[in-house]
Amino acid sequence: MFKNLSLKNRIALFYSFTFSIVLLIIFAFIYYTVNYGINKTLYEILKEETNHHFDYVLHEPTLEHYVHPHEWEEVEHTDVALNPVFIAIYNQEFQLVENSPNLVQNKLEWNKNQKENAPYLANYNTVELLISQTKLIHHGEVVGYLVVGVSTKHNQLALGYLKTGLMIIFPLSIVMIFISARLIAGQSTKPVFSIIKTAKKITENNLSERITLPKNKDELYLLSITINSLVGRLETQLQKAKQFSADASHELRTPLAVVKGTLEILIRKKRTIEEYNEKINYTLKQVERLERLVEQFLVLSRVENNSIELKPSTFEVKNEVLKSIERFQVFLEEKQISVFTSDICTHSTENFKELFEIIIDNILSNAIKYSNLKGKITVSSFIKNNMYFLSFQDNGIGIDEKELQMIQNRFYRINTNSSPDHTGTGLGLNIATQLANISGIQLKIESQKKIGTIIFISLKLK
């Protein structure tokens, strides 16, 4: 049942329950403190009255009176209604000698079963009395017996009124604290309902919605920031997924269309072996382009989803550069491009070898792609301040200043109208840039139109 209640009702009940326990403890403390004070006062009155008569008899030169002549004129000995004190005095034979005027009916008897000066409770004419009894001594001899009683009626009435008042106040206080706690809880949980309302608005098509931050920087403020941050990350990931899907669809469509169109042309009529070979070779190039495109998409996906396993290792920079050049030897020979590597320093470093290979391959691939026939690529390096600086320079078509600012964006390709053979996906430099950021490698591009491009990379040495 408690679980089915709303949050503000649960909070209100929790506070009411806690408050009721605290209130019970406070009320019990008040009641027992007052009760203790009243009883202590009664005992003090009883003791004072007993000592007064005991001392009077003890110090009298001759025993003419057991009581001071004006004693019975005091109000507490004549009145029954207002704080009465009852006194009865017996001689040595336990015969009543004197008693206070307010003992109008029965007398206070000496109780042989009770100890001296040990107060006890007894009833006198339906009035409860606190009684104490003691021997009266004159010159070392027991001359009589004193019985003193103090009424507890007014004290019991006061305690009764206090108890009744507390019993009335207790439930009323619980009801009031429940109502107050419910109102406060309602105000306190308003930001929660605001969060819920905003969260309901957040959908796949509306991830730009954000929760309004509360004014107070409390737990709800931190929760709102956390949810906004989570939604922001979801929005980023969804945008990446949509962008990836759109980019993949866009980039794969062209080579697939070329392959499909070429094959359709081949089956329309019989052709010579040379024609078949030409079309098949052309189709194979498109398939290779598709393969490279898929590989680069997979790398890009792994980078953006942080699924690349990064394991630093020690490797020699020059060896990796030479291996990359060897991998592109066929393309270099096809365009008759010369590569100069005499100025590469031999030195080891500790970094992510697999990522470094992809970065070098993409830079070299771009240099070959945009170099002119019989062009030249120069790879050189130098070491300074424990940093390894490596550069790739070509004398190709170059990039103008406007395009240079966007060349590292995904799928951006420079204007190649003057050179239609320069085809690509626009992913190479974007992948190289992202992997360089992951590896802590700095990458910089400088270029001039129709003069060439130079790409600098720098990384820390081992």
Short mmCIF file of C-alpha atoms in Angstrom, two decimals:
data_model
loop_
_atom_site.label_atom_id
_atom_site.label_comp_id
_atom_site.label_asym_id
_atom_site.label_seq_id
_atom_site.Cartn_x
_atom_site.Cartn_y
_atom_site.Cartn_z
CA MET A 1 0.00 0.00 0.00
CA PHE A 2 2.82 2.40 0.93
CA LYS A 3 4.51 1.74 -2.42
CA ASN A 4 1.37 2.79 -4.31
CA LEU A 5 1.36 6.26 -2.72
CA SER A 6 2.68 9.28 -4.59
CA LEU A 7 6.12 10.65 -3.81
CA LYS A 8 4.85 13.69 -1.90
CA ASN A 9 2.49 11.51 0.19
CA ARG A 10 5.34 9.14 1.02
CA ILE A 11 7.53 12.10 2.04
CA ALA A 12 4.70 13.57 4.13
CA LEU A 13 4.09 10.22 5.86
CA PHE A 14 7.79 9.77 6.51
CA TYR A 15 8.09 13.21 8.10
CA SER A 16 4.86 12.71 10.08
CA PHE A 17 6.08 9.38 11.43
CA THR A 18 9.47 10.84 12.36
CA PHE A 19 7.84 13.90 13.93
CA SER A 20 5.41 11.74 15.92
CA ILE A 21 8.29 9.77 17.47
CA VAL A 22 10.16 12.98 18.35
CA LEU A 23 6.95 14.54 19.71
CA LEU A 24 6.24 11.47 21.85
CA ILE A 25 9.72 11.68 23.34
CA ILE A 26 9.29 15.42 24.05
CA PHE A 27 5.82 14.97 25.57
CA ALA A 28 7.01 12.06 27.73
CA PHE A 29 9.94 14.17 28.92
CA ILE A 30 7.60 17.09 29.75
CA TYR A 31 5.12 14.84 31.60
CA TYR A 32 7.70 13.01 33.68
CA THR A 33 9.59 16.25 34.41
CA VAL A 34 6.42 17.92 35.70
CA ASN A 35 5.45 14.78 37.62
CA TYR A 36 8.90 14.63 39.21
CA GLY A 37 8.76 18.33 40.12
CA ILE A 38 5.30 18.01 41.70
CA ASN A 39 6.24 14.95 43.72
CA LYS A 40 9.48 16.57 44.82
CA THR A 41 7.50 19.61 46.03
CA LEU A 42 5.11 17.37 48.00
CA TYR A 43 7.99 15.53 49.64
CA GLU A 44 9.66 18.82 50.54
CA ILE A 45 6.43 20.19 52.10
CA LEU A 46 5.94 16.95 54.01
CA LYS A 47 9.54 16.93 55.24
CA GLU A 48 9.42 20.62 56.20
CA GLU A 49 6.19 20.15 58.20
CA THR A 50 7.53 17.05 59.93
CA ASN A 51 10.81 18.69 60.86
CA HIS A 52 9.00 21.79 62.11
CA HIS A 53 6.99 19.84 64.72
CA PHE A 54 9.87 17.54 65.57
CA ASP A 55 12.19 20.51 66.24
CA TYR A 56 9.50 22.36 68.26
CA VAL A 57 9.03 19.46 70.68
CA LEU A 58 12.73 18.68 70.81
CA HIS A 59 13.78 22.20 71.85
CA GLU A 60 10.95 23.11 74.22
CA PRO A 61 12.22 23.52 77.86
CA THR A 62 9.12 21.88 79.25
CA LEU A 63 6.56 19.83 77.35
CA GLU A 64 3.36 21.87 77.73
CA HIS A 65 2.25 21.79 74.12
CA TYR A 66 3.01 19.41 71.27
CA VAL A 67 2.13 22.16 68.80
CA HIS A 68 2.97 25.84 68.69
CA PRO A 69 -0.03 27.83 70.03
CA HIS A 70 -0.65 29.59 66.71
CA GLU A 71 0.00 26.53 64.48
CA TRP A 72 -3.62 25.60 63.95
CA GLU A 73 -4.44 29.12 62.77
CA GLU A 74 -2.51 28.60 59.53
CA VAL A 75 -4.64 28.11 56.40
CA GLU A 76 -3.18 24.74 55.44
CA HIS A 77 -4.38 23.30 58.78
CA THR A 78 -7.90 24.80 58.66
CA ASP A 79 -8.84 24.44 54.99
CA VAL A 80 -9.45 21.21 53.12
CA ALA A 81 -9.88 22.63 49.64
CA LEU A 82 -6.65 24.60 49.24
CA ASN A 83 -3.36 22.71 49.67
CA PRO A 84 -4.31 21.19 53.05
CA VAL A 85 -1.76 19.73 55.46
CA PHE A 86 -3.22 17.23 57.96
CA ILE A 87 -1.56 16.61 61.32
CA ALA A 88 -2.34 14.12 64.09
CA ILE A 89 -0.31 13.83 67.35
CA TYR A 90 -0.40 10.82 69.70
CA ASN A 91 1.01 10.40 73.20
CA GLN A 92 3.20 7.59 74.38
CA GLU A 93 0.17 5.27 74.67
CA PHE A 94 -0.88 6.04 71.07
CA GLN A 95 -3.87 8.06 72.23
CA LEU A 96 -4.82 11.05 70.08
CA VAL A 97 -3.70 14.24 71.78
CA GLU A 98 -4.14 16.89 69.05
CA ASN A 99 -5.01 17.11 65.40
CA SER A 100 -5.32 19.87 62.82
CA PRO A 101 -8.77 21.48 62.49
CA ASN A 102 -9.14 20.27 58.92
CA LEU A 103 -9.33 16.67 60.17
CA VAL A 104 -13.07 16.96 60.61
CA GLN A 105 -14.03 13.29 60.42
CA ASN A 106 -11.52 10.51 60.57
CA LYS A 107 -8.16 10.85 62.12
CA LEU A 108 -4.74 10.03 60.80
CA GLU A 109 -3.68 6.87 62.54
CA TRP A 110 -0.16 5.77 63.31
CA ASN A 111 0.65 2.91 60.98
CA LYS A 112 2.84 0.41 62.72
CA ASN A 113 3.60 -1.32 59.40
CA GLN A 114 5.26 1.78 57.92
CA LYS A 115 8.75 2.99 58.68
CA GLU A 116 9.45 6.36 60.23
CA ASN A 117 10.17 9.28 57.88
CA ALA A 118 9.34 7.05 54.88
CA PRO A 119 6.45 8.73 52.99
CA TYR A 120 3.63 6.52 51.73
CA LEU A 121 0.26 7.03 50.06
CA ALA A 122 -3.08 6.51 51.80
CA ASN A 123 -6.69 7.66 51.39
CA TYR A 124 -8.50 10.05 53.74
CA ASN A 125 -12.18 10.68 52.96
CA THR A 126 -11.61 9.83 49.27
CA VAL A 127 -8.63 12.21 49.21
CA GLU A 128 -5.28 10.69 48.50
CA LEU A 129 -2.62 11.76 51.00
CA LEU A 130 1.12 11.48 51.06
CA ILE A 131 1.83 10.58 54.70
CA SER A 132 4.93 10.58 56.84
CA GLN A 133 5.21 9.60 60.51
CA THR A 134 7.90 10.10 63.14
CA LYS A 135 8.51 9.93 66.89
CA LEU A 136 8.52 13.14 68.95
CA ILE A 137 11.52 13.30 71.28
CA HIS A 138 11.93 15.65 74.27
CA HIS A 139 15.23 15.57 76.20
CA GLY A 140 16.10 12.19 74.67
CA GLU A 141 12.79 10.57 75.62
CA VAL A 142 9.95 9.58 73.27
CA VAL A 143 7.00 11.68 74.38
CA GLY A 144 4.65 11.15 71.42
CA TYR A 145 4.09 10.31 67.81
CA LEU A 146 3.48 12.62 64.82
CA VAL A 147 1.53 11.76 61.65
CA VAL A 148 1.61 14.35 58.83
CA GLY A 149 -0.39 14.07 55.59
CA VAL A 150 -0.25 16.22 52.47
CA SER A 151 -3.04 16.14 49.87
CA THR A 152 -2.06 15.09 46.34
CA LYS A 153 -5.41 16.08 44.83
CA HIS A 154 -4.37 19.36 43.19
CA ASN A 155 -1.15 17.85 41.93
CA GLN A 156 -3.00 14.91 40.41
CA LEU A 157 -5.49 17.29 38.82
CA ALA A 158 -2.64 19.32 37.32
CA LEU A 159 -1.02 16.16 35.96
CA GLY A 160 -4.37 15.03 34.58
CA TYR A 161 -4.90 18.33 32.78
CA LEU A 162 -1.37 18.15 31.40
CA LYS A 163 -1.89 14.60 30.21
CA THR A 164 -5.21 15.48 28.56
CA GLY A 165 -3.70 18.53 26.90
CA LEU A 166 -0.79 16.53 25.56
CA MET A 167 -3.10 13.79 24.24
CA ILE A 168 -5.16 16.41 22.39
CA ILE A 169 -2.16 18.29 21.05
CA PHE A 170 -0.41 15.11 19.83
CA PRO A 171 -2.87 14.02 17.08
CA LEU A 172 -3.54 17.61 16.06
CA SER A 173 0.22 18.16 15.69
CA ILE A 174 0.55 15.00 13.58
CA VAL A 175 -2.26 16.12 11.25
CA MET A 176 -0.78 19.61 10.95
CA ILE A 177 2.74 18.30 10.25
CA PHE A 178 1.32 15.87 7.64
CA ILE A 179 -0.50 18.70 5.83
CA SER A 180 2.54 21.00 6.06
CA ALA A 181 4.95 18.25 4.95
CA ARG A 182 2.68 17.40 2.01
CA LEU A 183 2.60 21.04 0.89
CA ILE A 184 6.37 21.37 1.28
CA ALA A 185 6.93 18.05 -0.49
CA GLY A 186 4.66 19.22 -3.30
CA GLN A 187 6.74 22.36 -3.74
CA SER A 188 10.00 20.41 -3.43
CA THR A 189 8.98 17.81 -6.04
CA LYS A 190 7.87 20.34 -8.63
CA PRO A 191 11.29 20.19 -10.33
CA VAL A 192 10.92 16.39 -10.47
CA PHE A 193 7.64 16.68 -12.36
CA SER A 194 9.26 19.30 -14.59
CA ILE A 195 12.01 16.78 -15.34
CA ILE A 196 9.42 14.09 -16.08
CA LYS A 197 7.44 16.44 -18.34
CA THR A 198 10.54 17.45 -20.27
CA ALA A 199 11.79 13.85 -20.47
CA LYS A 200 8.49 12.82 -22.08
CA LYS A 201 9.05 15.43 -24.77
CA ILE A 202 12.48 14.02 -25.60
CA THR A 203 12.14 11.66 -28.53
CA GLU A 204 14.35 10.45 -31.35
CA ASN A 205 13.20 13.40 -33.43
CA ASN A 206 13.39 15.93 -30.60
CA LEU A 207 16.68 15.33 -28.79
CA SER A 208 17.38 19.07 -28.70
CA GLU A 209 14.95 19.44 -25.77
CA ARG A 210 16.67 20.14 -22.44
CA ILE A 211 15.52 20.21 -18.81
CA THR A 212 15.33 23.66 -17.23
CA LEU A 213 17.86 23.78 -14.41
CA PRO A 214 16.42 24.46 -10.91
CA LYS A 215 17.46 27.69 -9.18
CA ASN A 216 18.86 25.86 -6.15
CA LYS A 217 22.04 23.94 -6.86
CA ASP A 218 20.95 20.83 -4.98
CA GLU A 219 20.60 17.14 -5.89
CA LEU A 220 17.83 17.90 -8.41
CA TYR A 221 20.14 20.44 -10.06
CA LEU A 222 22.84 17.77 -10.41
CA LEU A 223 20.24 15.28 -11.70
CA SER A 224 19.06 17.79 -14.32
CA ILE A 225 22.64 18.46 -15.45
CA THR A 226 23.30 14.70 -15.66
CA ILE A 227 20.15 14.05 -17.72
CA ASN A 228 20.91 17.00 -20.02
CA SER A 229 24.44 15.68 -20.47
CA LEU A 230 23.09 12.19 -21.20
CA VAL A 231 20.59 13.52 -23.74
CA GLY A 232 23.38 15.58 -25.31
CA ARG A 233 25.53 12.48 -25.71
CA LEU A 234 22.59 10.55 -27.13
CA GLU A 235 21.90 13.37 -29.56
CA THR A 236 25.54 13.40 -30.65
CA GLN A 237 25.62 9.62 -31.10
CA LEU A 238 22.34 9.62 -33.01
CA GLN A 239 23.59 12.41 -35.26
CA LYS A 240 26.76 10.42 -35.85
CA ALA A 241 24.74 7.32 -36.65
CA LYS A 242 22.49 9.25 -39.04
CA GLN A 243 25.48 10.97 -40.60
CA PHE A 244 27.32 7.68 -40.95
CA SER A 245 24.29 6.02 -42.53
CA ALA A 246 23.78 8.95 -44.91
CA ASP A 247 27.47 9.15 -45.80
CA ALA A 248 27.76 5.42 -46.36
CA SER A 249 24.65 5.39 -48.52
CA HIS A 250 25.89 8.38 -50.51
CA GLU A 251 29.43 7.12 -51.05
CA LEU A 252 28.55 3.48 -51.82
CA ARG A 253 25.83 4.43 -54.29
CA THR A 254 28.23 5.70 -56.99
CA PRO A 255 30.58 2.69 -57.31
CA LEU A 256 27.65 0.29 -57.04
CA ALA A 257 25.82 2.14 -59.80
CA VAL A 258 28.97 2.01 -61.96
CA VAL A 259 29.36 -1.75 -61.37
CA LYS A 260 25.69 -2.37 -62.08
CA GLY A 261 25.71 -0.22 -65.23
CA THR A 262 28.90 -1.85 -66.57
CA LEU A 263 27.53 -5.36 -66.05
CA GLU A 264 24.23 -4.44 -67.67
CA ILE A 265 26.10 -3.16 -70.71
CA LEU A 266 28.10 -6.41 -70.90
CA ILE A 267 25.01 -8.66 -71.03
CA ARG A 268 23.14 -6.67 -73.66
CA LYS A 269 25.09 -8.21 -76.57
CA LYS A 270 28.10 -10.30 -77.34
CA ARG A 271 31.43 -8.53 -77.18
CA THR A 272 35.01 -9.27 -78.01
CA ILE A 273 37.40 -10.67 -75.43
CA GLU A 274 39.23 -7.34 -75.34
CA GLU A 275 35.98 -5.52 -74.58
CA TYR A 276 35.11 -8.04 -71.85
CA ASN A 277 38.57 -7.68 -70.33
CA GLU A 278 38.35 -3.90 -70.42
CA LYS A 279 34.92 -3.81 -68.73
CA ILE A 280 35.85 -6.48 -66.19
CA ASN A 281 39.04 -4.62 -65.25
CA TYR A 282 37.05 -1.42 -64.91
CA THR A 283 34.51 -3.24 -62.71
CA LEU A 284 37.31 -4.71 -60.58
CA LYS A 285 38.67 -1.20 -59.97
CA GLN A 286 35.23 -0.14 -58.78
CA VAL A 287 35.06 -3.18 -56.52
CA GLU A 288 38.50 -2.30 -55.10
CA ARG A 289 37.23 1.23 -54.55
CA LEU A 290 34.22 -0.20 -52.70
CA GLU A 291 36.52 -2.37 -50.61
CA ARG A 292 38.69 0.59 -49.62
CA LEU A 293 35.61 2.65 -48.92
CA VAL A 294 34.13 -0.03 -46.64
CA GLU A 295 37.46 -0.41 -44.80
CA GLN A 296 37.63 3.34 -44.21
CA PHE A 297 34.02 3.39 -43.02
CA LEU A 298 34.81 0.62 -40.54
CA VAL A 299 37.83 2.52 -39.25
CA LEU A 300 35.79 5.70 -38.96
CA SER A 301 33.00 3.86 -37.12
CA ARG A 302 35.45 2.31 -34.67
CA VAL A 303 37.07 5.69 -34.02
CA GLU A 304 33.77 7.47 -33.39
CA ASN A 305 32.46 4.70 -31.13
CA ASN A 306 35.74 4.41 -29.21
CA SER A 307 35.92 0.70 -30.02
CA ILE A 308 39.55 0.70 -31.17
CA GLU A 309 41.70 -1.23 -28.72
CA LEU A 310 44.62 1.05 -27.95
CA LYS A 311 47.80 -0.78 -27.02
CA PRO A 312 50.93 1.40 -27.02
CA SER A 313 54.05 -0.21 -28.39
CA THR A 314 57.56 0.82 -29.31
CA PHE A 315 58.35 1.10 -33.02
CA GLU A 316 60.89 2.69 -35.32
CA VAL A 317 59.35 5.62 -37.23
CA LYS A 318 61.46 5.34 -40.39
CA ASN A 319 60.69 1.63 -40.79
CA GLU A 320 56.94 2.29 -40.64
CA VAL A 321 57.20 5.06 -43.24
CA LEU A 322 59.21 2.82 -45.60
CA LYS A 323 56.68 -0.02 -45.15
CA SER A 324 53.85 2.34 -46.07
CA ILE A 325 55.71 3.47 -49.22
CA GLU A 326 56.21 -0.17 -50.15
CA ARG A 327 52.47 -0.84 -49.78
CA PHE A 328 51.75 1.92 -52.34
CA GLN A 329 54.51 0.88 -54.76
CA VAL A 330 52.05 -0.22 -57.47
CA PHE A 331 50.27 3.16 -57.44
CA LEU A 332 53.59 5.03 -57.41
CA GLU A 333 54.79 3.10 -60.46
CA GLU A 334 51.44 3.59 -62.20
CA LYS A 335 51.84 7.39 -61.98
CA GLN A 336 55.65 7.23 -62.27
CA ILE A 337 56.03 9.17 -58.99
CA SER A 338 59.45 9.39 -57.34
CA VAL A 339 59.72 9.21 -53.56
CA PHE A 340 62.75 10.65 -51.73
CA THR A 341 63.36 9.33 -48.22
CA SER A 342 67.03 10.07 -47.58
CA ASP A 343 66.27 12.74 -44.95
CA ILE A 344 64.22 10.52 -42.61
CA CYS A 345 65.76 10.16 -39.15
CA THR A 346 66.08 6.76 -37.55
CA HIS A 347 64.55 6.84 -34.09
CA SER A 348 62.15 4.80 -31.95
CA THR A 349 59.01 6.10 -30.26
CA GLU A 350 56.23 4.71 -28.09
CA ASN A 351 52.74 5.20 -29.47
CA PHE A 352 49.86 3.31 -31.06
CA LYS A 353 51.54 1.57 -33.98
CA GLU A 354 48.30 0.49 -35.73
CA LEU A 355 46.91 4.03 -35.68
CA PHE A 356 50.23 5.48 -36.85
CA GLU A 357 50.20 3.11 -39.85
CA ILE A 358 46.70 4.24 -40.86
CA ILE A 359 47.67 7.92 -40.51
CA ILE A 360 50.79 7.49 -42.70
CA ASP A 361 48.90 5.42 -45.28
CA ASN A 362 46.13 8.00 -45.62
CA ILE A 363 48.61 10.89 -45.93
CA LEU A 364 50.66 9.01 -48.53
CA SER A 365 47.51 7.92 -50.40
CA ASN A 366 46.40 11.55 -50.70
CA ALA A 367 49.88 12.66 -51.81
CA ILE A 368 49.87 10.04 -54.59
CA LYS A 369 46.28 10.73 -55.59
CA TYR A 370 46.76 14.46 -56.06
CA SER A 371 50.28 14.35 -57.50
CA ASN A 372 50.78 14.90 -61.17
CA LEU A 373 52.09 12.24 -63.55
CA LYS A 374 55.85 11.80 -62.98
CA GLY A 375 55.51 13.86 -59.82
CA LYS A 376 57.70 13.85 -56.72
CA ILE A 377 57.04 13.15 -53.05
CA THR A 378 59.65 14.06 -50.47
CA VAL A 379 59.53 12.57 -46.98
CA SER A 380 61.85 14.15 -44.41
CA SER A 381 62.17 14.54 -40.66
CA PHE A 382 64.11 16.13 -37.81
CA ILE A 383 64.26 15.81 -34.02
CA LYS A 384 63.95 18.72 -31.61
CA ASN A 385 63.11 18.99 -27.89
CA ASN A 386 62.35 15.25 -27.64
CA MET A 387 59.83 15.58 -30.51
CA TYR A 388 59.94 13.77 -33.85
CA PHE A 389 58.84 16.01 -36.76
CA LEU A 390 57.89 14.25 -40.00
CA SER A 391 56.76 15.87 -43.26
CA PHE A 392 55.26 14.65 -46.57
CA GLN A 393 55.64 17.09 -49.46
CA ASP A 394 54.28 16.67 -52.98
CA ASN A 395 54.35 18.88 -56.08
CA GLY A 396 50.77 18.08 -57.09
CA ILE A 397 47.72 20.19 -57.82
CA GLY A 398 47.73 21.89 -54.40
CA ILE A 399 44.82 23.37 -52.46
CA ASP A 400 43.66 26.97 -52.33
CA GLU A 401 43.30 28.80 -49.01
CA LYS A 402 39.50 28.47 -48.74
CA GLU A 403 39.50 24.73 -49.32
CA LEU A 404 42.47 24.23 -47.00
CA GLN A 405 40.28 25.19 -44.04
CA MET A 406 37.80 22.41 -44.86
CA ILE A 407 40.07 19.69 -46.22
CA GLN A 408 40.06 17.75 -42.93
CA ASN A 409 36.25 17.60 -42.75
CA ARG A 410 34.57 14.33 -43.50
CA PHE A 411 33.80 13.67 -47.20
CA TYR A 412 35.17 17.02 -48.27
CA ARG A 413 36.99 16.76 -51.57
CA ILE A 414 38.79 19.55 -53.32
CA ASN A 415 37.57 20.81 -56.67
CA THR A 416 39.14 18.49 -59.24
CA ASN A 417 37.37 19.70 -62.38
CA SER A 418 40.72 20.33 -63.99
CA SER A 419 41.85 16.81 -63.15
CA PRO A 420 38.93 14.37 -63.43
CA ASP A 421 41.17 11.42 -62.63
CA HIS A 422 41.57 12.62 -59.05
CA THR A 423 38.78 10.67 -57.35
CA GLY A 424 38.39 9.81 -53.70
CA THR A 425 35.99 9.42 -50.80
CA GLY A 426 36.97 12.46 -48.77
CA LEU A 427 37.53 10.27 -45.71
CA GLY A 428 41.32 9.88 -45.68
CA LEU A 429 42.41 13.12 -44.03
CA ASN A 430 39.39 13.12 -41.71
CA ILE A 431 40.35 9.66 -40.43
CA ALA A 432 44.02 10.67 -40.16
CA THR A 433 43.04 13.77 -38.16
CA GLN A 434 40.82 11.85 -35.73
CA LEU A 435 43.39 9.11 -35.18
CA ALA A 436 46.10 11.74 -34.67
CA ASN A 437 43.99 13.32 -31.91
CA ILE A 438 43.58 9.94 -30.23
CA SER A 439 47.32 9.21 -30.50
CA GLY A 440 48.44 12.62 -29.28
CA ILE A 441 50.00 13.36 -32.66
CA GLN A 442 49.85 16.89 -34.03
CA LEU A 443 48.90 17.19 -37.72
CA LYS A 444 49.22 20.35 -39.81
CA ILE A 445 48.61 20.98 -43.54
CA GLU A 446 50.09 23.72 -45.74
CA SER A 447 49.38 24.04 -49.46
CA GLN A 448 49.49 26.34 -52.46
CA LYS A 449 47.41 25.97 -55.58
CA LYS A 450 49.33 24.35 -58.50
CA ILE A 451 52.51 24.20 -56.39
CA GLY A 452 51.88 21.34 -53.98
CA THR A 453 50.97 20.32 -50.46
CA ILE A 454 53.02 19.55 -47.37
CA ILE A 455 51.66 17.72 -44.33
CA PHE A 456 53.52 17.92 -41.01
CA ILE A 457 53.08 15.48 -38.17
CA SER A 458 54.87 15.56 -34.83
CA LEU A 459 54.95 13.06 -31.99
CA LYS A 460 56.82 12.58 -28.75
CA LEU A 461 59.82 10.29 -28.72
CA LYS A 462 60.15 7.33 -26.41
#
